[in-house]
Coordinates of C-alpha atoms and ligand atoms in Angstrom, one line a residue:
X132 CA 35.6 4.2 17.6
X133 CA 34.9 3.2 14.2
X134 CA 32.7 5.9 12.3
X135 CA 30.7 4.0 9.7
X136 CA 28.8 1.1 9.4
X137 CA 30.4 -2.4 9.9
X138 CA 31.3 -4.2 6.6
X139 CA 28.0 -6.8 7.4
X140 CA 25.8 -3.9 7.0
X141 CA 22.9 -4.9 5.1
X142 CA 21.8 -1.8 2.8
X143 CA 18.8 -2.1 0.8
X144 CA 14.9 -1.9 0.3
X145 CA 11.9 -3.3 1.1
X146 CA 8.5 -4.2 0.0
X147 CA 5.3 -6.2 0.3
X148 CA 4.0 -8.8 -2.2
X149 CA 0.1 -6.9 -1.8
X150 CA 1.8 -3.7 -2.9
X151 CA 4.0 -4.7 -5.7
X152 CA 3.5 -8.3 -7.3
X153 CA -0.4 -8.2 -9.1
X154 CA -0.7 -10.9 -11.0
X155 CA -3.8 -11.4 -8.0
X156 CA -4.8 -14.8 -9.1
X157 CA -2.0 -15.8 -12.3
X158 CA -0.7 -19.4 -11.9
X159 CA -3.5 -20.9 -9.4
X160 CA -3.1 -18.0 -6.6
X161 CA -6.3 -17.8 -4.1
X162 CA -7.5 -14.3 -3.2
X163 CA -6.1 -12.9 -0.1
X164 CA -7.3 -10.3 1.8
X165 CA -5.7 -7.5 0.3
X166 CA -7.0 -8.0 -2.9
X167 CA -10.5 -7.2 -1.5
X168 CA -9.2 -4.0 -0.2
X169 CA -10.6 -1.3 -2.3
X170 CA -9.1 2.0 -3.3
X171 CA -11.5 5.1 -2.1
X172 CA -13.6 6.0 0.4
X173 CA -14.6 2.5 1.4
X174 CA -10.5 1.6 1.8
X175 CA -10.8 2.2 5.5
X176 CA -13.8 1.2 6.8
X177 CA -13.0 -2.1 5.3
X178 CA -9.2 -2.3 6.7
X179 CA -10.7 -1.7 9.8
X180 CA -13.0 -4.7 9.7
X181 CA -16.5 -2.2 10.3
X182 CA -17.1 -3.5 6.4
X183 CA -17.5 -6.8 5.0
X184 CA -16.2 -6.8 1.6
X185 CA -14.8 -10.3 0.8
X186 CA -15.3 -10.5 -2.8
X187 CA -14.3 -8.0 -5.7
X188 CA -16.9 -6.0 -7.5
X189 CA -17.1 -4.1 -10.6
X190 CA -17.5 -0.6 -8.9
X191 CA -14.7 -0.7 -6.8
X192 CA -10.8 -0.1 -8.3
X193 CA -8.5 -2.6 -6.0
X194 CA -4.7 -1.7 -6.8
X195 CA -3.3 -4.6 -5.7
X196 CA -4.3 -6.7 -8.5
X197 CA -2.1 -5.5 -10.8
X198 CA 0.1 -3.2 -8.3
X199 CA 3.4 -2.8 -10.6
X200 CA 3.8 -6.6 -12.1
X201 CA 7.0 -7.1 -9.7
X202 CA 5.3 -10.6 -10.9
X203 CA 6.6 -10.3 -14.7
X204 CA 8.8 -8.0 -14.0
X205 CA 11.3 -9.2 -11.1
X206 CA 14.2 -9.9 -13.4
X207 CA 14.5 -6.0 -14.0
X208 CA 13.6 -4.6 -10.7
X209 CA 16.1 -6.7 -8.8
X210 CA 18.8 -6.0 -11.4
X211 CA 18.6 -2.3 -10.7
X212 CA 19.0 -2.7 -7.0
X213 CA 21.8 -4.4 -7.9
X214 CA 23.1 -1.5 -9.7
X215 CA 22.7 0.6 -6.8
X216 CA 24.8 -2.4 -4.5
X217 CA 21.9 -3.7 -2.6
X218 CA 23.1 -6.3 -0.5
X219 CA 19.8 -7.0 0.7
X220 CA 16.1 -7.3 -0.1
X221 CA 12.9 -7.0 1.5
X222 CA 9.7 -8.6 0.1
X223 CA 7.1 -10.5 1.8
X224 CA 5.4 -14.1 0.6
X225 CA 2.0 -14.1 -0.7
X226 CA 0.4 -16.6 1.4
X227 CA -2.4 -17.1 -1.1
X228 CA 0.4 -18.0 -3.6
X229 CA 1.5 -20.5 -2.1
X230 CA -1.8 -21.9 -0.2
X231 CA -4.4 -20.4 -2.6
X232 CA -7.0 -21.3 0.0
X233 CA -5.1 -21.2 2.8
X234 CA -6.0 -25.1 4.2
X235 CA -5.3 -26.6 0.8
X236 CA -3.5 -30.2 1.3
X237 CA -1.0 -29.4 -0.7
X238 CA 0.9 -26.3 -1.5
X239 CA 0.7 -24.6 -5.1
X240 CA 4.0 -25.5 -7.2
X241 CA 4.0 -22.9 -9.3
X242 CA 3.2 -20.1 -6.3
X243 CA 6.6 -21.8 -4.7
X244 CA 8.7 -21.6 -8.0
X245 CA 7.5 -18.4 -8.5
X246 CA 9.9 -17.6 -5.3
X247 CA 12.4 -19.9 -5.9
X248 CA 13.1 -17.7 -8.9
X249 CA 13.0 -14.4 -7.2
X250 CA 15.4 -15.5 -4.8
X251 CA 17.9 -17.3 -7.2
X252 CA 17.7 -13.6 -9.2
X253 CA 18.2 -11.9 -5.7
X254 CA 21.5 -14.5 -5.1
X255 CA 22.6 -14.3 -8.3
X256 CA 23.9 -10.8 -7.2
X257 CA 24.7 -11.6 -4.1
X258 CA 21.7 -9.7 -2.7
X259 CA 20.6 -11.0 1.1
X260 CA 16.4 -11.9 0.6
X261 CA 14.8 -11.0 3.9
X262 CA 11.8 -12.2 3.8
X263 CA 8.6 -11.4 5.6
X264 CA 6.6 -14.7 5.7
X265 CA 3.1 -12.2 6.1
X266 CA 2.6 -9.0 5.6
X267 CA -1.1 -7.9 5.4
X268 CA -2.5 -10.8 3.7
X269 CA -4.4 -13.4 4.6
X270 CA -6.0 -16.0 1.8
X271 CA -9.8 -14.9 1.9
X272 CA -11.2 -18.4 2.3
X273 CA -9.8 -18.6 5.9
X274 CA -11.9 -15.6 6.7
X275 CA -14.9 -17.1 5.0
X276 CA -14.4 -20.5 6.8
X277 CA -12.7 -20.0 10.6
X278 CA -12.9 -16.0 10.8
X279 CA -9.2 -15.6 10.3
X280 CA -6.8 -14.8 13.5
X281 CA -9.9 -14.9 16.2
X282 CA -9.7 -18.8 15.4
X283 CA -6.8 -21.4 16.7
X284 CA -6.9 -22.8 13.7
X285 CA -4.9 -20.0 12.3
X286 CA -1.6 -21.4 14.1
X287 CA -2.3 -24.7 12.1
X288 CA -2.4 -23.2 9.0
X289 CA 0.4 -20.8 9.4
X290 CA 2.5 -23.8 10.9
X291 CA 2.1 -25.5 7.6
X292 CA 2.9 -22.4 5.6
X293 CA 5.9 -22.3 7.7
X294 CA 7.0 -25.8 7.1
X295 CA 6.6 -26.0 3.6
X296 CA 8.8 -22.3 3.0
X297 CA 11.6 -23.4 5.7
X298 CA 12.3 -26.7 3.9
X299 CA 11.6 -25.4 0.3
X300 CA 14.1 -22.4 0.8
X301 CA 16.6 -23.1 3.3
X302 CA 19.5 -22.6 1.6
X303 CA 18.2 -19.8 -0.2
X304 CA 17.2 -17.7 2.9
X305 CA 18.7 -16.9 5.9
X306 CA 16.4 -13.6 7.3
X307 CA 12.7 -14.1 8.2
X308 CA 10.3 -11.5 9.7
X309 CA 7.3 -13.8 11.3
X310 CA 4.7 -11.1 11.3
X311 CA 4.5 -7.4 9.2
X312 CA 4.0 -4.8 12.2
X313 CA 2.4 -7.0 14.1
X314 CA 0.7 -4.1 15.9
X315 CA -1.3 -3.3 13.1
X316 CA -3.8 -5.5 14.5
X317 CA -5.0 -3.2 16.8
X318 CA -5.6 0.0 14.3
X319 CA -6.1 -2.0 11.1
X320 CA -7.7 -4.6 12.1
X321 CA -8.9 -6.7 9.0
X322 CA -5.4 -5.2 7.3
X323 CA -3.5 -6.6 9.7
X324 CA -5.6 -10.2 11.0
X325 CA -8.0 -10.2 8.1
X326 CA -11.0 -9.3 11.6
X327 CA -14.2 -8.2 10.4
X328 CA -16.5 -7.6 13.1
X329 CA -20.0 -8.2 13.6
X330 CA -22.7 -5.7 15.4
X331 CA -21.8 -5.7 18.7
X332 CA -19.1 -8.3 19.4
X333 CA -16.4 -7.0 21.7
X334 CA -14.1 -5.7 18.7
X335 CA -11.1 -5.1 21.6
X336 CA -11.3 -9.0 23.3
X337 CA -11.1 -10.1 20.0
X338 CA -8.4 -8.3 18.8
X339 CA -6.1 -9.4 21.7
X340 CA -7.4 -13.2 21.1
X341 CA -6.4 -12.7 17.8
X342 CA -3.0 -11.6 18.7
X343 CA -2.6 -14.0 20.8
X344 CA -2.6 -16.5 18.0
X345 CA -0.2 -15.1 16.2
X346 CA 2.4 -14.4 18.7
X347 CA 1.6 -18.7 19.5
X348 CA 2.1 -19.0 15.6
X349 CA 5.3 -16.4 15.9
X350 CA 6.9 -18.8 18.2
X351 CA 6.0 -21.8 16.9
X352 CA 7.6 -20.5 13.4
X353 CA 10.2 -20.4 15.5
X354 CA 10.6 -23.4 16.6
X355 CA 10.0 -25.1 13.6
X356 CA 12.9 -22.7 11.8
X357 CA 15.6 -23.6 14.1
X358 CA 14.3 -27.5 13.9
X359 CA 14.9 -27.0 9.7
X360 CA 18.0 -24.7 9.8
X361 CA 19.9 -23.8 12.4
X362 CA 21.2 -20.7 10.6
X363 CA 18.0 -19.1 10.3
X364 CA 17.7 -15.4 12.2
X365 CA 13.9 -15.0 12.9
X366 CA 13.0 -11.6 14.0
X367 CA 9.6 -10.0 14.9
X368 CA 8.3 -6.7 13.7
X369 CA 7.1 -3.4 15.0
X370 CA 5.2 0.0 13.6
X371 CA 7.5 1.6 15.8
X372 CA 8.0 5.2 17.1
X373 CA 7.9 6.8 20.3
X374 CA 5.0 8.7 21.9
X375 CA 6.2 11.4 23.9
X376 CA 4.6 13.4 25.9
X377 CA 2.8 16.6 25.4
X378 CA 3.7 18.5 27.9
X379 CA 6.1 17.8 31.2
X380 CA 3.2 17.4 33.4
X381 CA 3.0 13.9 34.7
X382 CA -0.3 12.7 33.7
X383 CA 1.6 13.2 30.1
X384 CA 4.4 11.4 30.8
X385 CA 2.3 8.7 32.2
X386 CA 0.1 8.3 29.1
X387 CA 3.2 8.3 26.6
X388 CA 4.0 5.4 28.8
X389 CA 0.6 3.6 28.7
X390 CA 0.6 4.4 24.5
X391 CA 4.0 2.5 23.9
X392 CA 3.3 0.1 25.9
X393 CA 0.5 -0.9 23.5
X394 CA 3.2 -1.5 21.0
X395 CA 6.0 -3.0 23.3
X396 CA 3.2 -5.3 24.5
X397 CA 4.0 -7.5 21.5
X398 CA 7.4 -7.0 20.8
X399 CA 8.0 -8.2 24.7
X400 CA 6.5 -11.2 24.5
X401 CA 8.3 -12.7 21.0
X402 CA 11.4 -11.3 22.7
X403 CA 11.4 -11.9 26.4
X404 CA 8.7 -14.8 25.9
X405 CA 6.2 -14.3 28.0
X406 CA 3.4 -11.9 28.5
X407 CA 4.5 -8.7 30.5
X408 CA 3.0 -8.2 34.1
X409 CA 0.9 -4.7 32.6
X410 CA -0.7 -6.4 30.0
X411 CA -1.7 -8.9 32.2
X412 CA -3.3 -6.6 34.2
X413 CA -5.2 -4.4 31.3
X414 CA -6.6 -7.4 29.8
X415 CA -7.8 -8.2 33.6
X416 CA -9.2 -4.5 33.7
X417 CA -11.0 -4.6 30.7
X418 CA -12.7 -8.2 31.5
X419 CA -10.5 -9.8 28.4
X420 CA -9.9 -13.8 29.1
X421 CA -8.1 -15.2 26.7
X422 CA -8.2 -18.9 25.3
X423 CA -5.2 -20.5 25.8
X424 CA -3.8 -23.7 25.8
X425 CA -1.9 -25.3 28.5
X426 CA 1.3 -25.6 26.0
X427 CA 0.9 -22.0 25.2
X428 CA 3.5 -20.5 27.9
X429 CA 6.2 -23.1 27.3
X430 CA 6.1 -22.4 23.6
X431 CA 6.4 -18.6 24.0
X432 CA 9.2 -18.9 26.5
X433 CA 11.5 -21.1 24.5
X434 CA 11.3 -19.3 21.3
X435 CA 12.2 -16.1 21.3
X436 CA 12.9 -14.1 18.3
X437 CA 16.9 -13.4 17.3
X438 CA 16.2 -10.0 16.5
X439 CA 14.0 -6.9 16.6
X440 CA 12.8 -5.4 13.3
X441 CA 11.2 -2.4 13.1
X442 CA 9.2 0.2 10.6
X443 CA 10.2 3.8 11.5
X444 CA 8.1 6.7 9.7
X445 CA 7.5 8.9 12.9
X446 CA 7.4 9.6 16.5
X447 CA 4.0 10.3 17.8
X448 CA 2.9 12.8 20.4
X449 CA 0.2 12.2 23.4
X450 CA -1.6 14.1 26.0
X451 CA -3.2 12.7 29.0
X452 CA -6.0 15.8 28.8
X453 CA -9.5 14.5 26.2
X454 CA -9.6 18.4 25.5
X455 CA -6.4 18.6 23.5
X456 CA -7.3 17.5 20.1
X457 CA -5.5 18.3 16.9
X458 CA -4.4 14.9 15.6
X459 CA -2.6 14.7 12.5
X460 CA -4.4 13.1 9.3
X461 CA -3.6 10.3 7.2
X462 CA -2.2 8.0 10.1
X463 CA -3.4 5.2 12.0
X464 CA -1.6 5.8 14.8
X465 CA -3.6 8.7 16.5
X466 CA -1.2 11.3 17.3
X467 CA -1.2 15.4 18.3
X468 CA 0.7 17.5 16.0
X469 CA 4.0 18.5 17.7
X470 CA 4.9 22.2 16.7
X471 CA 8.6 21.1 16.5
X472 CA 8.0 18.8 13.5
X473 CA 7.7 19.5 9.6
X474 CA 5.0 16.8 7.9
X475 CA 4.7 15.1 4.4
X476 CA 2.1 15.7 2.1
X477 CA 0.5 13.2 3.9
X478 CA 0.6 14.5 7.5
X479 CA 3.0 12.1 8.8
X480 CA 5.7 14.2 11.0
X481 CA 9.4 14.3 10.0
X482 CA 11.2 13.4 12.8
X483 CA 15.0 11.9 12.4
X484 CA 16.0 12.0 15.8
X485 CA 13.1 10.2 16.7
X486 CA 15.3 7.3 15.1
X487 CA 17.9 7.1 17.4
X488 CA 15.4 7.5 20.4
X489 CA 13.7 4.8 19.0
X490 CA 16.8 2.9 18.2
X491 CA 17.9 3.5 21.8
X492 CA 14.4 2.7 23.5
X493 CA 14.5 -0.6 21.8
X494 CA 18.0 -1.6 22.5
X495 CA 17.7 -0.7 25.9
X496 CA 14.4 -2.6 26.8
X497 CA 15.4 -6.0 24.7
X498 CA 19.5 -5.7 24.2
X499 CA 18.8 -7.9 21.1
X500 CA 19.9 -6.8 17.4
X501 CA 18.0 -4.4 15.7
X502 CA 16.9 -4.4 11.8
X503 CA 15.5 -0.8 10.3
X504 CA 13.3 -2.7 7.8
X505 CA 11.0 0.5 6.8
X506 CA 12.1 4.1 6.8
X507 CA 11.1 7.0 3.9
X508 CA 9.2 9.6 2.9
X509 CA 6.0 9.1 0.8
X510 CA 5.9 12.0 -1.5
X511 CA 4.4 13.5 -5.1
X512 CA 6.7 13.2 -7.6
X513 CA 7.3 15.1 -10.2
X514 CA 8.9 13.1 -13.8
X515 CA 10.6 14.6 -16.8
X516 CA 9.9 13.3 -19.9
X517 CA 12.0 10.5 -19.5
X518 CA 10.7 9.4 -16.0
X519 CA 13.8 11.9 -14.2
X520 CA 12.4 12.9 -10.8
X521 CA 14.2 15.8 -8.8
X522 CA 13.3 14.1 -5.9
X523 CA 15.8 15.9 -3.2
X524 CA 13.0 16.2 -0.6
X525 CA 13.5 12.2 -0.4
X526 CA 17.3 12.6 -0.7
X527 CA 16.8 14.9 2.1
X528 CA 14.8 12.8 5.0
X529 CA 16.5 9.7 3.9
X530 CA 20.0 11.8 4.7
X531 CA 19.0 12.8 8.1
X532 CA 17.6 9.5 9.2
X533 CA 21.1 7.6 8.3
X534 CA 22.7 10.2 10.1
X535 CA 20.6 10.0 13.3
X536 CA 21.2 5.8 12.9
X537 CA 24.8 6.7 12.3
X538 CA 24.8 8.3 15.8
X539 CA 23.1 5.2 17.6
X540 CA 25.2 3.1 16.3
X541 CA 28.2 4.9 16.3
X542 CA 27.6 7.4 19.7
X543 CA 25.3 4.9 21.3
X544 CA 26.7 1.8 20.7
X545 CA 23.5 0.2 19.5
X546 CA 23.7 -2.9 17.8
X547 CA 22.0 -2.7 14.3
X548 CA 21.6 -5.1 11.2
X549 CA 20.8 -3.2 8.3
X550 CA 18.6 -0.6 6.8
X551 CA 15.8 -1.0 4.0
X552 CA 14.1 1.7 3.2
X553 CA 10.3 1.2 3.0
X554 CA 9.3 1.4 -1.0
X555 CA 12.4 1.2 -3.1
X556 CA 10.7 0.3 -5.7
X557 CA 7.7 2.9 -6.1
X558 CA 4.3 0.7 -4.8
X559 CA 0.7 1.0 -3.7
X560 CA 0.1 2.8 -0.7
X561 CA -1.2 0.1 1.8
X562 CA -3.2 3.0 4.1
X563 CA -4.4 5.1 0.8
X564 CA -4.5 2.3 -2.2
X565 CA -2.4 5.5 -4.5
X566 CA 0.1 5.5 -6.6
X567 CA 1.2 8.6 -5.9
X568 CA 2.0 8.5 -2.5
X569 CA 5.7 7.3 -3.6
X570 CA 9.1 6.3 -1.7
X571 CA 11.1 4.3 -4.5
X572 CA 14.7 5.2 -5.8
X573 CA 12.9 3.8 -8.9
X574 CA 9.8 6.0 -10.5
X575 CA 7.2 3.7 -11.8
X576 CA 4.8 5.0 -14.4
X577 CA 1.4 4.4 -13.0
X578 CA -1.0 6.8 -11.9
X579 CA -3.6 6.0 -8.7
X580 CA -6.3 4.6 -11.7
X581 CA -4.1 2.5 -13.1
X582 CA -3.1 4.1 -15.9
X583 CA 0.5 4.4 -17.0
X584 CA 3.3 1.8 -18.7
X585 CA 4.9 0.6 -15.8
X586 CA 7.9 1.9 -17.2
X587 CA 10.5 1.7 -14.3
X588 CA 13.2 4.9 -14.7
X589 CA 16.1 6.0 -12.1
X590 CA 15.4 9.2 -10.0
X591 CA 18.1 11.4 -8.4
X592 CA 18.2 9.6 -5.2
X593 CA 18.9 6.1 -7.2
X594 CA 22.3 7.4 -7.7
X595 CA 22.1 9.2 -4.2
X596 CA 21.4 6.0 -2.4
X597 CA 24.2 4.3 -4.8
X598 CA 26.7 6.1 -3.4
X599 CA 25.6 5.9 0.2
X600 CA 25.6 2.2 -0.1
X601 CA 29.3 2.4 -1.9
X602 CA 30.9 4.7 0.8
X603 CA 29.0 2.2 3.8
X604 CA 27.4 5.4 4.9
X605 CA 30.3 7.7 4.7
X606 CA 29.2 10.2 2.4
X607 CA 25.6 11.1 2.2
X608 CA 25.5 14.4 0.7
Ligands
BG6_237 C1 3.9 0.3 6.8 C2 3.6 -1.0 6.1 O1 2.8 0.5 7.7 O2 4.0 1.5 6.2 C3 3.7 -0.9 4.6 O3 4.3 -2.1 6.5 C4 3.3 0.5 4.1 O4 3.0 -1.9 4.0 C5 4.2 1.5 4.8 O5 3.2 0.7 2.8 C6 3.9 3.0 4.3 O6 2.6 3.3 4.5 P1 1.7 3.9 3.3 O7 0.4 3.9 3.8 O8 2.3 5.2 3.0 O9 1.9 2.9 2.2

């Protein structure tokens, strides 16, 4: 049996146009949800939808408006992951770039060419663009004028988006991720479906209506892919991680059960294509109808994704008894800290073999290919005076979590993609708004005010992650 990685492999990083473009309304772009997002204390009642806050104002600092100029400054970044033998890239499309208003007749030009460049740079070097047609943004005006993802006529619009990118970049792209963690939705709501609710709606029923329309719109990007380009792989995403159980009693295995199948929920219906019997169920426990059209099932059924992408930060930990409390900070995903696990400065637990039982739980339930396409370690660093950061901690987590994927693949016999680690490039946190909470190879001078050059400088796991990429996998020491 073959030790490393097969000679496909796609090694690289990932990010988010929210986190790393700015240039928030340059060359006709609309304003998108993110950019309304404040850094601070109003960051998360606002990503959760509980606060309307759909214009800017002067009070509030919003870091994605300038983020680190990936807009200007493309041509450099994608040249040094080429130096460290990226063979693929992760970003995401800024809707409002490209549909400044979202229902606009006809798509921005410049917004497009903007991506058309990016991806020439990115083939230029033979690096793979995988692109993530939304992640966390939606343009502001659909908010304002349907209510975003609660209304149908979200599938319209992202239909169109769809269209218009397929045919524009079909021989430019081959990879395309429908939805960013699509179950965001549920803990971030406005983050992840641009929801805001009002005094007493029934915040739940319309979350899952709201998901509903997107896994419709999943599909129907689908569809509308393989109708364009045949070659197209179109995969869905997941904020994955597995919950275990607190304790061996059954009521705890039972709830770990019940907590991943919130997340499964989605994932089984863009890849089995239809909606699974228990969620069927819970919606019928908790008085949830949904609106659907007759067309809906078919649709679903017939377009299934081609493979499973996933982000990977942590597993999670659940008990089935309200007493136990003790949930870790700084994550959306509720979880009880498990004494077996180191955490980041952030709280979020270090767990690498919780990558190959994720790795394994996912192969298992869908037997379809899987994609790491967010993995890392958001840390402080520390720079020299030339912008040198010791950053072995990184080194360290990133090390462990090849070698626990290493060990699916190669033990297990799961089938996977490629690996981009989350942040290659250091970004804006999208749960804090900071700077500092960093994952790149490549330090970027910026502080969580704004203040800095934007100076981009090689850290010590630039050349570690250089040589992993060179060796396939081999040697990660
Ligand atoms: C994922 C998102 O949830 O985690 C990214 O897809 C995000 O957008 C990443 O940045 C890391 O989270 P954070 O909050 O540390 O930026």
């Amino acid at each position: 049996m073959s030790k490393g990685f097969s000679k496909e492999f796609l090694w690289g990083g990932a990010t988010a146009a929210n986190q790393c473009e700015g240039a928030y309304l340059e060359d006709n772009k609309g304003l998108s949800t993110v950019d309304v997002i404040p850094k601070g204390k109003d960051r998360f009642p606002v990503g959760l939808g509980k606060m309307k806050m759909l214009e800017c104002d002067s009070e509030h600092y919003y870091p994605s408006h300038e983020a680190i100029d990936f807009y200007h400054r493309y041509k450099e970044d994608i040249a040094l992951f080429h130096e460290m033998g990226f063979k693929c890239f992760r970003l995401s499309l800024a809707w409002s770039r490209i549909f400044p208003n979202g229902d606009d007749e006809i798509p921005n030009e410049e917004g497009l060419k903007f991506y058309d460049a990016v991806f020439d740079e990115c083939l230029k070097y033979g690096i793979e663009p995988l692109v993530t047609i939304t992640h966390f943004d939606v343009p502001v005006n659909l908010v304002k004028t349907v209510g975003s993802w609660r209304s149908s006529k979200m599938v319209e619009y992202y239909e169109k988006l769809c269209k218009v990118i397929f045919s524009r970049y079909k021989n430019k792209v081959k990879y395309w991720l429908t939805f960013n963690e699509i179950n965001m939705l549920l803990h971030l709501p406005f983050i992840g479906a641009g929801l805001v609710f009002e005094e007493g709606e029934n915040e739940e029923a319309i979350k899952y209506q709201a998901a509903h329309h997107q896994l419709i719109a999943s599909a129907k990007a689908t569809k509308i892919a393989r109708e364009i380009n045949p070659n197209f792989k179109i995969g869905c995403m997941l904020a994955a991680g597995n919950n275990y159980a607190n304790t061996c009693a059954p009521e705890d295995v039972w709830r770990s059960i019940e907590k991943d199948r919130e997340n499964y929920f989605f994932i089984d219906v863009q890849s089995r294509g239809e909606y699974p019997n228990y969620a069927k169920k819970m919606l019928k426990r908790k008085g949830i109808e949904l609106q659907v059209e007759d067309e809906d099932a078919g649709i679903l059924k017939n377009n299934t994704v081609d493979f499973i992408s996933f982000s990977y930060y942590s597993s999670r930990l659940t008990s089935a008894n309200p007493n136990i409390n003790g949930n870790t900070e700084g994550n959306v995903f509720a979880t009880l800290k498990n004494p077996y696990l180191k955490a980041s400065e952030w709280g979020w637990q270090i767990d690498p073999l919780g990558l190959r039982i994720t790795l394994n739980s996912l192969y298992d339930r869908y037997q379809k290919p899987l994609f790491i396409v967010e993995n890392g370690l958001g840390a402080v660093d520390t720079p020299d005076e030339n912008g040198y950061v010791e950053d072995d901690y990184r080194i360290e987590y990133l090390r462990e979590h090849i070698k626990a994927m290493r060990d699916a693949v190669n033990v297990d016999g799961v089938e996977l993609m490629g690996y981009t680690p989350w942040g290659c490039i250091d970004l804006v946190s999208a749960s804090t708004g900071e700077m500092k909470k960093r994952y790149g190879f490549i330090y970027v001078d910026k502080d969580n005010d704004g203040n800095g050059t934007l100076k981009r400088s090689k850290k010590k796991s630039f050349y570690w992650y250089k040589k992993v990429i060179e060796s396939n996998g081999m040697d990660i020491e």
